[in-house]
């Protein structure tokens, strides 16, 4: 197994290497699904390439509710198998990525006319815990009305009947995707972002190669030959199926989900709450860093796929939901500091509303051999990958006698996850060792795991070179160390990749970020040798991205 680089400066070299060989498997799409498949296949010894036309995780995989969860509501829909599978996956992920999968207590208030009655909730949560194999200490607790109101004093009490407290896990979806891609690269997968699968090449009725365009550098496209090609393009999956001439039978049904972020002071919840909304749906409100985020909506979608917009109607819906359950907070649209909208790539079922559609994944194999995987959840990505790679092995077994290698990803610790002790203790150690960084050391651990050490070490060396520094200079130095890490280890290509998908700062540290934008663009300019005009263009582009997070369409 030859470990592959994920440095941004290696992009061209990786594309060239991919085009000089015949891959066992080319994965199209660098969201969590494609990332998981690349890791599984590379770990089983296949020669793997992955191309992503935007940044890694720029599709749905940076736009979810960011929960690794068992999907309580799927129990209500009778999807027992799905709940069991994602529940078990949750435990595996917690073990393999402890720095970015964090237990989170979730309060489920029981209200008059709500989705769940007291008995049904108690039984449902009991079953949920059992299906998911939840440890004793983390099993659900049922609460009286008084106990529920005490736990969350902002809840309206006139309709409150009691509550349930159960465990979910919080993550950062884009960081999880990047860590899986980094792990795939460490197992030999060649992964490139901003590389679009532009054309499928059919030879004698079989898919033999893919023409890949380097979106950043132009130039002649690459012809990448592969024995097997997987379409893991989420909301874009049907576009590729159409190109392949195989868009028949089942199709995607896209629904849009929106999240809003407000400052913690505006919605100072004591813990995460999953609560009823007047229309019969349920919404999450989740405290995170100095913010609370709220979501989600679920509406049919047929607009452009790259940047689904947040509308004023979406904002009104979510703010009404919050103001209905926490009446004293009186949130207004101008309190929203950031937002995102994502598209669920679900499988269409006649006559079903968005919320009723199954979240199960399905695999389609076309006559040309294109393997498409669609549907599913972030939480279930590892199992989805296993099913796809099992299929690839079965096909390679029939076609060239390749021996089957079983999946072993349940035992692969993800990049950054090999912590010598519990995350909190490890973070405390680093805060002591790198005292110059203060709380930033802790924040970096929950972002990069063991990767935090090299960022902090580099920052320390810089500071050593400059002597005493004030807090602002320390912050800037750390930002530059973090950027350097993202360039060398995480193929960051543009400032917006950094603020959205490598750090999440656009969503959860908006106020701190605003003052840092010029320094960040300067860092990119130095790394890539941009002239002033290009740096200005990139700065304007970044400002436009930041502004779009609080601009809502009518
Ligand atoms: P994507 O992440 O969209 O990846 C597909 C990628 O393919 C994109 O990056 C795209 O740029 C790329 N691509 C497309 N065409 C091409 C091409 N021609 N060449 C190269 N690349 C291409 N799941 C959970 O487990 N927990 C949650 O809390 C949760 N909340 C959710 C909330 C919302 C609002 C939504 C929308 C989904 C949520 N999900 C959740 C589901 C989860 O986010 C998705 O199932 C998952 O992210 C889908 O990942 P994917 O890789 O299949 O698709």
Short mmCIF file of C-alpha atoms and ligand atoms in Angstrom, two decimals, residues 28-34 51-69 173 195-198 232-236 240 255-259 296-297 342-345 373 375-380 384, ligand 1:
data_model
loop_
_atom_site.label_atom_id
_atom_site.label_comp_id
_atom_site.label_asym_id
_atom_site.label_seq_id
_atom_site.Cartn_x
_atom_site.Cartn_y
_atom_site.Cartn_z
CA UNK A 28 -17.06 9.90 -9.19
CA UNK A 29 -18.09 12.22 -6.35
CA UNK A 30 -16.18 13.32 -3.25
CA UNK A 31 -19.01 13.55 -0.73
CA UNK A 32 -19.21 11.13 2.20
CA UNK A 33 -20.54 8.31 -0.02
CA UNK A 34 -17.69 8.50 -2.55
CA UNK A 51 -12.64 12.73 -8.68
CA UNK A 52 -14.79 15.52 -7.25
CA UNK A 53 -15.92 18.40 -9.46
CA UNK A 54 -16.18 20.97 -6.66
CA UNK A 55 -14.40 20.88 -3.34
CA UNK A 56 -14.62 17.65 -1.32
CA UNK A 57 -17.96 17.64 0.57
CA UNK A 58 -19.23 20.73 -1.30
CA UNK A 59 -22.52 18.95 -2.11
CA UNK A 60 -24.90 17.59 0.53
CA UNK A 61 -22.07 16.34 2.74
CA UNK A 62 -21.38 19.80 4.16
CA UNK A 63 -25.06 20.76 4.40
CA UNK A 64 -26.66 18.23 6.75
CA UNK A 65 -27.87 18.54 10.37
CA UNK A 66 -24.41 17.25 11.31
CA UNK A 67 -25.71 14.45 13.52
CA UNK A 68 -24.48 10.89 13.57
CA UNK A 69 -27.83 9.54 14.56
CA UNK A 173 -20.08 16.46 8.15
CA UNK A 195 -11.84 17.53 -11.20
CA UNK A 196 -15.04 16.89 -13.11
CA UNK A 197 -16.10 13.65 -14.75
CA UNK A 198 -17.15 15.36 -17.95
CA UNK A 232 -21.49 8.52 -6.04
CA UNK A 233 -22.66 11.96 -7.07
CA UNK A 234 -25.63 12.28 -4.68
CA UNK A 235 -28.07 14.87 -6.06
CA UNK A 236 -26.25 14.77 -9.43
CA UNK A 240 -24.59 10.92 -14.89
CA UNK A 255 -35.82 17.61 -1.22
CA UNK A 256 -34.25 20.72 0.27
CA UNK A 257 -33.34 21.14 3.94
CA UNK A 258 -32.34 24.48 5.44
CA UNK A 259 -30.47 25.34 8.65
CA UNK A 296 -34.41 21.59 9.14
CA UNK A 297 -37.03 22.10 6.49
CA UNK A 342 -28.71 21.05 1.32
CA UNK A 343 -30.39 18.60 -1.03
CA UNK A 344 -31.40 15.11 0.05
CA UNK A 345 -30.81 12.69 -2.83
CA UNK A 373 -25.42 4.43 -5.34
CA UNK A 375 -30.08 7.71 -1.06
CA UNK A 376 -28.81 6.91 2.42
CA UNK A 377 -27.47 8.92 5.32
CA UNK A 378 -24.16 10.39 6.38
CA UNK A 379 -24.30 8.03 9.37
CA UNK A 380 -24.60 4.93 7.19
CA UNK A 384 -23.13 1.77 1.92
P1 LIG B 1 -22.92 14.61 -1.89
O1 LIG B 1 -22.34 15.01 -0.59
O2 LIG B 1 -23.81 15.60 -2.53
O3 LIG B 1 -21.70 14.28 -2.83
C1 LIG B 1 -21.82 14.13 -4.22
C2 LIG B 1 -20.64 14.83 -4.85
O4 LIG B 1 -20.56 14.50 -6.23
C3 LIG B 1 -20.76 16.35 -4.78
O5 LIG B 1 -19.71 16.86 -3.99
C4 LIG B 1 -20.66 16.79 -6.24
O6 LIG B 1 -19.94 17.99 -6.44
C5 LIG B 1 -19.97 15.61 -6.89
N1 LIG B 1 -20.21 15.49 -8.34
C6 LIG B 1 -21.39 15.62 -8.98
N2 LIG B 1 -21.22 15.44 -10.31
C7 LIG B 1 -19.91 15.19 -10.50
C8 LIG B 1 -19.11 14.93 -11.65
N3 LIG B 1 -19.64 14.89 -12.88
N4 LIG B 1 -17.78 14.74 -11.49
C9 LIG B 1 -17.23 14.77 -10.26
N5 LIG B 1 -17.94 15.02 -9.13
C10 LIG B 1 -19.25 15.21 -9.25
N6 LIG B 1 -27.49 12.32 7.38
C11 LIG B 1 -27.11 11.97 8.63
O7 LIG B 1 -26.61 10.88 8.84
N7 LIG B 1 -27.27 12.83 9.69
C12 LIG B 1 -27.87 14.03 9.55
O8 LIG B 1 -27.97 14.80 10.52
C13 LIG B 1 -28.33 14.40 8.27
N8 LIG B 1 -28.97 15.57 8.09
C14 LIG B 1 -29.32 15.97 6.85
C15 LIG B 1 -29.92 17.22 6.69
C16 LIG B 1 -30.18 17.71 5.42
C17 LIG B 1 -30.82 19.05 5.26
C18 LIG B 1 -29.82 16.95 4.29
C19 LIG B 1 -30.04 17.51 2.93
C20 LIG B 1 -29.27 15.69 4.43
C21 LIG B 1 -29.01 15.19 5.71
N9 LIG B 1 -28.44 13.93 5.92
C22 LIG B 1 -28.08 13.53 7.17
C23 LIG B 1 -28.13 13.06 4.78
C24 LIG B 1 -26.67 13.18 4.34
O9 LIG B 1 -26.23 14.50 4.43
C25 LIG B 1 -26.54 12.69 2.90
O10 LIG B 1 -27.07 11.39 2.83
C26 LIG B 1 -25.08 12.61 2.44
O11 LIG B 1 -24.37 13.79 2.74
C27 LIG B 1 -25.05 12.37 0.93
O12 LIG B 1 -23.72 12.29 0.54
P2 LIG B 1 -23.29 11.94 -0.95
O13 LIG B 1 -21.83 11.76 -0.95
O14 LIG B 1 -24.12 10.83 -1.45
O15 LIG B 1 -23.70 13.23 -1.79
#
